[in-house]
Amino acid sequence: MSRLIVVSNRVGVPDGSARAGGLEVAVRAALRRRGGVWFGWSGKVGGNGGGSPHTIRHDNISYVTVDLKRDDYDEFYNGFANRVLWPILHYRLDLAEFTRRDLGGYFRVNEFFARHLEAQLKPDDVIWVHDYHLIPLARALRDRGNKNRIGFFIHIPCPPPEILTALPNHELLIPALCDYDLVGFQTETDATNFCRYLVSECGLKRLDGDRFRFDERTVEVGVFPVGVETETFARLARRAIESAFVRDVLESLSGRAMIIGVDRLDYSKGIPERLDAYQRFLVNFPDWRGKVTYLQITPRSRSGIPEYADVSRKVGEAVGGINGTYGEASWTPVRYINKAHSRTALAGLYRAARAALVTPLRDGMNLVAKEFVAAQNAEDPGVLILSRFAGAAYECKAALLVNPYDPEGVAIAVNRALAMPLAERRERYEQNYRVLAKNDISHWAERFLDMLEPAERPASAHAAE
Ligand code: F6P
């Protein structure tokens, strides 16, 4: 088997921190099974950025990371990746900010990654690149003469060409994905949107299935919905609910039902809209006042970016408004916490909750939704309230699917979840769990790598079976 080299902007270096986005959780689980190298940014900014990579070995994984210079960090991470690509790929043209200088910084950092990565590579390594920070990485490697098999998986949505073409200079960037051998998406919709772009904007023709010819190369497009460690997480939750931490939380609720939300503080997660819906729930279903507590755990994210400061202010104001208006001396309707919690703590809290509110305005997958299902007690499961605009909705069809832009509809779903009879809760949980147990994280990684590695490749990557 070839050596696996994973490349992503964030690298899950084992440093004991609780911070972990969906990508880190998924990649760590996939690499743990097979071993290999995980290459990317160290998370550190400063110096001249020209220093040599740092390597840490842990179990069967080598973590190789590089620091970024301040200018590179500002233009690449805070600039083009998170103020242009992130909003546009999440269908938020209204929040996009573009300067030509930032696009230059984005290409420059991809070049920088390619230069350092090249020094690590052997000819038969398989390279798996992740996420929107590194779209042109294969091109930067190919320009250096690299001929390895290189795959790309994008964890966030891919909008239709009608939106993608609003990305200034999209023609310089998006076609660079054709320098990969395989490009993977979370859902059929994302893959179809990308294929439509290749046909309408690049004039490419389909060879067969989802393969396209681009210059002398063939690029294949596939759908690989990212999963979670379903059974492992279920075991973790069974243990975690007994922990002193979860017991303390439950005790502090004084028998009230708990609704949980866990999200990075990001406008794509729809937290102000969710709070609006919770407020309507308290207004429209007043019998629940004093009997329910909504716990929203929201670690701060990308705080150097103005749009994130705005959402932070909005959420703080909304929480204060609800607690001030509806709270009692003995009851706080919303508990809002910015501290990151460990996976164990979250697993226990998910199992203790009667319902989860996972209502992003747009999300590539959303692993909180999947982990919430995995964590439930099969005998007495909680209910998942899930945005129809999250990739997870394609698999968690037995969740209460909602439109996050419609606060009245979400309020009705909250009432329905809390009042749902046990038989219906069990049925919905079992249906969702079955799907997630089948398409767990190892299935996701195996399907992608089977398709990427040269030996015996199946004809089409579509459908998660
Ligand atoms: O998958 C989405 C993603 O951008 C990942 O790349 C990242 O790990 C996570 O969200 C958190 O974002 P950031 O790395 O900007 O903190």
Coordinates of C-alpha atoms and ligand atoms in Angstrom, one line a residue:
M1 CA 0.0 0.0 0.0
S2 CA 1.4 3.5 -0.9
R3 CA 2.2 5.9 1.9
L4 CA -0.6 8.4 2.5
I5 CA 0.2 12.1 2.7
V6 CA -2.7 14.2 4.0
V7 CA -2.5 18.0 3.4
S8 CA -4.8 20.5 5.1
N9 CA -4.5 24.0 6.4
R10 CA -5.3 23.0 9.9
V11 CA -3.3 20.0 11.2
G12 CA -4.7 18.2 14.3
V13 CA -1.3 18.1 16.0
P14 CA -1.9 16.2 19.3
D15 CA -1.4 19.1 21.7
G16 CA -4.3 18.4 24.1
S17 CA -6.4 21.3 22.9
A18 CA -10.2 20.9 22.7
R19 CA -10.4 23.0 19.5
A20 CA -11.3 20.7 16.6
G21 CA -13.3 21.5 13.5
G22 CA -15.1 18.8 11.5
L23 CA -12.1 18.4 9.2
E24 CA -9.6 17.7 12.0
V25 CA -11.9 15.1 13.5
A26 CA -12.5 13.3 10.2
V27 CA -8.9 13.4 9.0
R28 CA -7.5 12.2 12.4
A29 CA -9.8 9.3 12.4
A30 CA -8.9 8.3 8.8
L31 CA -5.2 8.7 9.3
R32 CA -5.2 6.8 12.6
R33 CA -6.3 3.7 10.8
R34 CA -3.7 3.7 8.1
G35 CA -0.8 5.9 9.3
G36 CA 1.1 8.4 7.2
V37 CA 2.0 12.1 7.1
W38 CA -0.2 15.0 7.9
F39 CA 1.2 18.2 6.4
G40 CA -0.1 21.8 6.8
W41 CA 0.0 25.1 8.8
S42 CA 1.3 25.0 12.4
G43 CA -1.3 27.5 13.5
K44 CA 1.6 29.9 14.4
V45 CA 2.1 33.3 12.8
G46 CA 5.3 35.3 12.8
G47 CA 8.9 35.2 12.0
N48 CA 9.9 35.3 8.4
G49 CA 8.0 32.1 7.6
G50 CA 11.0 30.7 5.8
G51 CA 12.0 28.3 8.6
S52 CA 12.1 24.6 8.1
P53 CA 9.0 22.5 8.9
H54 CA 8.5 21.1 12.4
T55 CA 7.9 17.3 12.7
I56 CA 6.2 15.5 15.5
R57 CA 5.7 11.7 15.5
H58 CA 2.8 10.3 17.4
D59 CA 1.6 6.7 17.0
N60 CA 1.7 5.9 13.3
I61 CA 1.4 9.6 12.1
S62 CA 4.1 12.2 11.4
Y63 CA 2.7 15.7 11.8
V64 CA 4.8 18.1 9.6
T65 CA 3.9 21.8 10.0
V66 CA 5.1 25.1 8.7
D67 CA 4.6 28.6 10.2
L68 CA 3.0 31.4 8.2
K69 CA 4.4 35.0 7.9
R70 CA 2.1 37.7 9.2
D71 CA 1.4 39.0 5.6
D72 CA 0.7 35.5 4.3
Y73 CA -1.7 34.8 7.2
D74 CA -3.6 38.1 6.6
E75 CA -3.9 37.7 2.9
F76 CA -4.3 33.9 2.7
Y77 CA -6.3 32.9 5.8
N78 CA -8.0 36.0 7.0
G79 CA -8.2 37.4 3.5
F80 CA -9.0 35.3 0.4
A81 CA -9.8 32.0 2.1
N82 CA -12.1 33.3 4.8
R83 CA -13.4 36.6 3.5
V84 CA -13.9 35.6 -0.2
L85 CA -14.0 31.8 -0.7
W86 CA -15.8 31.0 2.6
P87 CA -18.8 33.3 2.2
I88 CA -19.2 32.7 -1.6
L89 CA -19.0 28.9 -1.2
H90 CA -21.6 29.2 1.5
Y91 CA -23.9 31.2 -0.9
R92 CA -23.3 34.5 1.0
L93 CA -22.3 36.9 -1.8
D94 CA -23.5 39.7 0.5
L95 CA -20.6 39.0 2.9
A96 CA -17.8 38.5 0.4
E97 CA -14.9 41.0 0.3
F98 CA -12.4 40.9 -2.5
T99 CA -9.0 42.5 -3.2
R100 CA -6.6 41.4 -5.8
R101 CA -3.8 41.5 -3.2
D102 CA -5.4 38.8 -1.2
L103 CA -5.7 36.4 -4.2
G104 CA -2.0 36.9 -4.7
G105 CA -1.4 36.0 -1.1
Y106 CA -3.6 32.9 -1.5
F107 CA -1.6 31.7 -4.5
R108 CA 1.7 32.6 -2.7
V109 CA 0.9 30.4 0.3
N110 CA -0.1 27.5 -1.9
E111 CA 3.3 27.8 -3.6
F112 CA 4.9 27.9 -0.2
F113 CA 3.1 24.7 0.9
A114 CA 4.0 23.0 -2.4
R115 CA 7.7 23.9 -2.0
H116 CA 7.9 22.4 1.5
L117 CA 5.7 19.5 0.7
E118 CA 7.8 18.5 -2.3
A119 CA 10.8 17.9 0.0
Q120 CA 8.7 15.3 1.9
L121 CA 7.5 13.3 -1.1
K122 CA 8.4 9.9 -2.5
P123 CA 7.3 9.0 -6.1
D124 CA 4.6 6.5 -5.1
D125 CA 3.0 8.5 -2.2
V126 CA -0.7 9.1 -2.5
I127 CA -1.5 12.7 -1.7
W128 CA -4.9 13.7 -0.2
V129 CA -5.5 17.4 0.0
H130 CA -8.4 18.9 2.0
D131 CA -10.5 22.0 1.9
Y132 CA -10.9 25.4 0.2
H133 CA -7.6 26.8 1.4
L134 CA -5.7 24.6 -1.0
I135 CA -7.5 24.6 -4.3
P136 CA -4.4 25.4 -6.4
L137 CA -2.0 23.1 -4.5
A138 CA -2.0 20.3 -7.1
R139 CA -1.3 22.8 -9.9
A140 CA 1.6 24.2 -7.8
L141 CA 3.0 20.7 -7.4
R142 CA 2.4 19.7 -11.1
D143 CA 4.3 22.9 -12.1
R144 CA 7.2 21.5 -10.1
G145 CA 7.0 18.2 -12.1
N146 CA 5.0 16.2 -9.6
K147 CA 3.3 13.1 -11.0
N148 CA 1.9 11.5 -7.9
R149 CA -1.8 10.6 -7.6
I150 CA -3.4 13.6 -5.9
G151 CA -6.9 13.8 -4.6
F152 CA -8.9 16.8 -3.3
F153 CA -11.8 16.7 -0.9
I154 CA -13.8 19.9 -0.2
H155 CA -15.5 19.9 3.2
I156 CA -17.7 22.9 2.5
P157 CA -20.5 23.4 0.0
C158 CA -20.0 24.0 -3.7
P159 CA -22.6 26.5 -5.0
P160 CA -24.0 26.4 -8.6
P161 CA -22.1 28.2 -11.4
E162 CA -24.6 31.1 -11.1
I163 CA -23.0 31.9 -7.7
L164 CA -19.5 30.5 -8.2
T165 CA -18.9 32.8 -11.2
A166 CA -19.5 35.8 -8.9
L167 CA -16.1 34.9 -7.4
P168 CA -13.8 37.5 -8.9
N169 CA -11.1 35.7 -11.0
H170 CA -12.9 32.3 -10.6
E171 CA -11.5 31.4 -14.0
L172 CA -8.0 31.6 -12.5
L173 CA -8.9 29.4 -9.6
I174 CA -11.7 26.9 -10.0
P175 CA -10.2 25.2 -13.2
A176 CA -7.1 24.5 -11.1
L177 CA -9.1 21.7 -9.5
C178 CA -8.6 19.8 -12.7
D179 CA -5.0 19.2 -11.8
Y180 CA -6.2 16.7 -9.2
D181 CA -6.9 13.1 -10.2
L182 CA -10.0 13.0 -8.1
V183 CA -12.1 15.8 -6.6
G184 CA -14.6 14.7 -3.9
F185 CA -17.7 16.5 -2.6
Q186 CA -20.0 16.0 0.4
T187 CA -23.3 15.7 -1.6
E188 CA -24.6 15.0 -5.0
T189 CA -25.8 18.6 -5.2
D190 CA -22.2 19.9 -4.6
A191 CA -20.8 17.5 -7.2
T192 CA -23.4 18.4 -9.8
N193 CA -22.8 22.1 -9.3
F194 CA -19.1 21.6 -9.9
C195 CA -19.7 19.4 -13.0
R196 CA -22.1 22.1 -14.4
Y197 CA -19.3 24.7 -13.9
L198 CA -16.8 22.5 -15.7
V199 CA -19.2 22.2 -18.7
S200 CA -20.5 25.7 -18.8
E201 CA -17.4 27.7 -17.9
C202 CA -14.5 25.5 -18.9
G203 CA -16.2 23.9 -21.9
L204 CA -15.1 20.4 -20.7
K205 CA -16.8 17.3 -22.0
R206 CA -17.7 14.3 -19.9
L207 CA -15.8 11.2 -20.9
D208 CA -17.9 8.7 -19.0
G209 CA -19.5 8.7 -15.6
D210 CA -18.1 11.7 -13.9
R211 CA -14.7 11.9 -15.6
F212 CA -13.6 14.9 -17.6
R213 CA -10.7 15.6 -19.9
F214 CA -8.7 18.7 -19.2
D215 CA -5.6 19.3 -21.4
E216 CA -3.7 16.1 -21.2
R217 CA -5.2 15.0 -17.9
T218 CA -8.4 13.2 -16.7
V219 CA -10.1 14.4 -13.6
E220 CA -12.8 12.4 -11.8
V221 CA -15.5 13.8 -9.6
G222 CA -17.1 11.8 -6.8
V223 CA -19.5 12.1 -3.8
F224 CA -18.1 11.0 -0.4
P225 CA -20.3 12.2 2.5
V226 CA -17.9 12.5 5.5
G227 CA -18.9 10.3 8.4
V228 CA -18.1 10.1 12.1
E229 CA -16.7 7.3 14.2
T230 CA -20.3 6.2 14.9
E231 CA -19.8 3.2 17.2
T232 CA -16.7 4.6 19.0
F233 CA -18.6 7.9 19.6
A234 CA -21.6 5.9 20.9
R235 CA -19.4 4.1 23.4
L236 CA -17.7 7.4 24.4
A237 CA -21.2 8.9 25.1
R238 CA -22.2 5.9 27.2
R239 CA -19.2 6.4 29.5
A240 CA -19.3 10.2 29.4
I241 CA -22.8 10.6 30.7
E242 CA -21.6 9.1 34.0
S243 CA -18.8 11.7 34.3
A244 CA -18.8 14.2 37.1
F245 CA -19.0 17.0 34.6
V246 CA -22.2 15.8 33.0
R247 CA -23.7 14.9 36.3
D248 CA -23.0 18.5 37.5
V249 CA -24.7 19.9 34.4
L250 CA -27.7 17.7 34.8
E251 CA -28.0 18.6 38.5
S252 CA -27.9 22.3 37.6
L253 CA -30.9 21.8 35.3
S254 CA -33.1 20.8 38.2
G255 CA -35.0 18.3 36.1
R256 CA -35.6 20.7 33.1
A257 CA -35.3 19.4 29.6
M258 CA -32.1 20.4 27.8
I259 CA -31.8 21.5 24.2
I260 CA -28.2 21.7 23.0
G261 CA -26.5 23.6 20.2
V262 CA -22.7 23.2 19.4
D263 CA -21.2 25.3 16.7
R264 CA -18.1 27.4 15.9
L265 CA -19.0 31.1 16.1
D266 CA -19.6 31.5 12.4
Y267 CA -22.4 33.3 10.5
S268 CA -23.0 30.2 8.4
K269 CA -24.2 28.3 11.5
G270 CA -27.3 30.5 11.7
I271 CA -27.0 31.1 15.5
P272 CA -28.8 34.5 15.6
E273 CA -31.6 33.0 13.5
R274 CA -31.8 30.0 15.9
L275 CA -32.1 32.3 18.9
D276 CA -34.9 34.1 17.2
A277 CA -36.6 30.8 16.7
Y278 CA -36.1 29.8 20.3
Q279 CA -37.6 33.1 21.4
R280 CA -40.7 32.4 19.2
F281 CA -40.9 29.0 20.8
L282 CA -41.1 30.6 24.2
V283 CA -43.7 33.0 23.0
N284 CA -45.9 30.5 21.0
F285 CA -45.6 27.6 23.5
P286 CA -45.5 29.4 26.9
D287 CA -46.2 26.1 28.8
W288 CA -42.5 25.3 28.3
R289 CA -41.3 28.4 30.1
G290 CA -39.3 27.4 33.1
K291 CA -39.2 23.8 32.0
V292 CA -36.5 23.9 29.3
T293 CA -32.9 25.1 29.1
Y294 CA -31.2 25.8 25.9
L295 CA -27.4 25.3 26.1
Q296 CA -25.4 26.8 23.3
I297 CA -21.7 26.0 23.2
T298 CA -20.0 28.3 20.7
P299 CA -16.1 28.5 20.7
R300 CA -15.0 31.8 19.1
S301 CA -13.5 31.4 15.6
R302 CA -11.6 33.6 13.1
S303 CA -12.0 36.6 15.4
G304 CA -9.7 38.8 13.3
I305 CA -12.4 39.0 10.6
P306 CA -15.1 41.8 10.9
E307 CA -18.0 39.6 9.8
Y308 CA -17.2 37.3 12.7
A309 CA -17.1 40.2 15.2
D310 CA -20.5 41.2 13.9
V311 CA -22.1 37.7 14.5
S312 CA -20.5 37.6 17.9
R313 CA -22.1 40.8 18.9
K314 CA -25.5 39.8 17.4
V315 CA -25.5 36.5 19.3
G316 CA -24.5 38.1 22.6
E317 CA -27.3 40.7 22.2
A318 CA -29.9 38.1 21.3
V319 CA -29.0 35.9 24.3
G320 CA -29.1 38.9 26.6
G321 CA -32.5 39.9 25.1
I322 CA -34.1 36.5 25.7
N323 CA -32.7 36.0 29.2
G324 CA -33.7 39.5 30.2
T325 CA -37.2 39.3 28.8
Y326 CA -38.2 35.7 29.7
G327 CA -35.8 34.7 32.5
E328 CA -36.7 34.3 36.1
A329 CA -34.5 34.6 39.2
S330 CA -34.6 30.8 39.3
W331 CA -34.5 30.1 35.5
T332 CA -32.1 31.1 32.7
P333 CA -33.7 30.2 29.3
V334 CA -30.4 30.3 27.4
R335 CA -26.9 29.3 28.6
Y336 CA -24.4 30.7 26.2
I337 CA -20.8 29.5 26.5
N338 CA -17.8 30.4 24.3
K339 CA -15.4 27.9 25.9
A340 CA -14.4 24.9 23.7
H341 CA -15.3 21.5 25.3
S342 CA -13.6 18.2 24.9
R343 CA -15.2 15.5 22.7
T344 CA -15.9 13.5 25.8
A345 CA -17.7 16.3 27.5
L346 CA -19.7 17.0 24.3
A347 CA -20.6 13.3 23.9
G348 CA -22.0 13.2 27.4
L349 CA -24.0 16.4 26.9
Y350 CA -25.4 15.2 23.6
R351 CA -26.7 12.0 25.3
A352 CA -28.1 14.1 28.2
A353 CA -30.0 16.4 25.8
R354 CA -33.7 16.0 24.9
A355 CA -33.1 17.7 21.5
A356 CA -30.3 19.3 19.4
L357 CA -30.7 22.4 17.3
V358 CA -28.4 22.1 14.3
T359 CA -29.7 24.8 12.0
P360 CA -26.9 26.2 9.8
L361 CA -28.0 28.4 7.0
R362 CA -25.6 26.4 4.8
D363 CA -23.1 23.7 5.8
G364 CA -21.0 21.2 3.9
M365 CA -21.9 18.3 6.2
N366 CA -22.1 19.2 9.9
L367 CA -20.6 16.4 12.1
V368 CA -22.3 17.7 15.2
A369 CA -25.6 16.4 13.8
K370 CA -24.1 13.0 13.2
E371 CA -22.3 12.8 16.6
F372 CA -25.5 13.8 18.3
V373 CA -27.3 10.9 16.7
A374 CA -24.4 8.5 17.5
A375 CA -24.4 9.6 21.2
Q376 CA -28.1 8.9 21.9
N377 CA -29.5 6.2 24.3
A378 CA -31.3 3.8 22.0
E379 CA -33.9 3.2 24.7
D380 CA -34.7 6.9 25.3
P381 CA -33.2 8.9 22.5
G382 CA -33.2 12.7 22.0
V383 CA -34.5 14.3 18.8
L384 CA -32.3 16.0 16.1
I385 CA -33.7 19.2 14.7
L386 CA -31.7 19.7 11.5
S387 CA -31.4 22.3 8.8
R388 CA -32.4 21.1 5.4
F389 CA -29.3 23.1 4.1
A390 CA -26.8 21.0 5.9
G391 CA -25.1 18.1 4.0
A392 CA -26.1 15.8 6.9
A393 CA -29.8 16.2 5.9
Y394 CA -29.1 14.0 2.9
E395 CA -28.4 11.1 5.3
C396 CA -30.3 12.0 8.5
K397 CA -33.6 12.0 6.8
A398 CA -35.4 10.9 10.0
A399 CA -34.4 14.1 11.8
L400 CA -37.0 16.9 12.1
L401 CA -35.8 18.8 9.0
V402 CA -36.4 22.6 9.1
N403 CA -35.8 25.7 7.1
P404 CA -33.4 27.8 9.4
Y405 CA -34.7 31.0 7.8
D406 CA -38.2 30.3 9.1
P407 CA -38.3 31.0 12.9
E408 CA -41.9 30.0 13.2
G409 CA -41.3 26.6 11.6
V410 CA -38.2 26.0 13.8
A411 CA -40.2 26.9 16.9
I412 CA -42.9 24.4 16.0
A413 CA -40.2 21.7 15.5
V414 CA -38.7 22.5 19.0
N415 CA -42.1 21.9 20.5
R416 CA -42.7 18.8 18.5
A417 CA -39.2 17.4 19.5
L418 CA -39.9 18.0 23.2
A419 CA -43.4 16.5 23.1
M420 CA -42.5 13.6 20.8
P421 CA -43.7 10.1 22.0
L422 CA -41.0 7.6 22.8
A423 CA -42.0 5.2 20.0
E424 CA -41.5 7.9 17.3
R425 CA -38.2 9.1 18.9
R426 CA -36.9 5.5 18.8
E427 CA -38.0 5.0 15.2
R428 CA -36.4 8.2 14.0
Y429 CA -33.2 7.5 16.0
E430 CA -32.9 3.9 14.6
Q431 CA -33.3 5.0 11.1
N432 CA -30.6 7.7 11.4
Y433 CA -28.2 5.5 13.3
R434 CA -28.4 2.7 10.7
V435 CA -27.3 5.1 8.0
L436 CA -24.5 6.6 10.1
A437 CA -23.2 3.2 11.2
K438 CA -23.0 2.1 7.6
N439 CA -21.3 5.3 6.2
D440 CA -18.9 5.9 9.1
I441 CA -15.6 7.6 9.0
S442 CA -13.6 4.6 7.8
H443 CA -16.0 3.9 5.0
W444 CA -15.6 7.5 3.9
A445 CA -11.8 7.4 3.8
E446 CA -11.7 3.9 2.2
R447 CA -14.1 4.9 -0.6
F448 CA -12.1 8.0 -1.4
L449 CA -8.7 6.3 -1.3
D450 CA -9.9 3.2 -3.2
M451 CA -11.0 5.6 -6.0
L452 CA -7.7 7.6 -5.8
E453 CA -5.3 4.8 -5.7
P454 CA -4.4 3.3 -9.1
A455 CA -5.3 -0.4 -8.5
E456 CA -8.7 -1.6 -9.7
R457 CA -10.7 1.5 -9.7
P458 CA -14.5 1.3 -9.8
A459 CA -16.3 3.1 -12.6
S460 CA -18.3 5.8 -10.7
A461 CA -17.9 7.3 -7.3
H462 CA -21.5 8.5 -7.0
A463 CA -23.9 7.4 -4.3
A464 CA -22.7 6.5 -0.8
E465 CA -24.3 3.0 -1.2
Ligands
F6P1 O1 -14.2 22.3 7.1 C1 -14.4 23.6 7.4 C2 -13.2 24.2 8.2 O2 -12.9 25.4 7.6 C3 -12.0 23.4 8.4 O3 -11.1 23.7 7.4 C4 -11.5 23.9 9.7 O4 -10.8 22.8 10.3 C5 -12.7 24.3 10.5 O5 -13.7 24.6 9.5 C6 -12.4 25.4 11.4 O6 -12.0 26.6 10.8 P1 -10.6 27.3 11.1 O7 -9.5 26.3 10.6 O8 -10.6 28.5 10.2 O9 -10.5 27.5 12.5

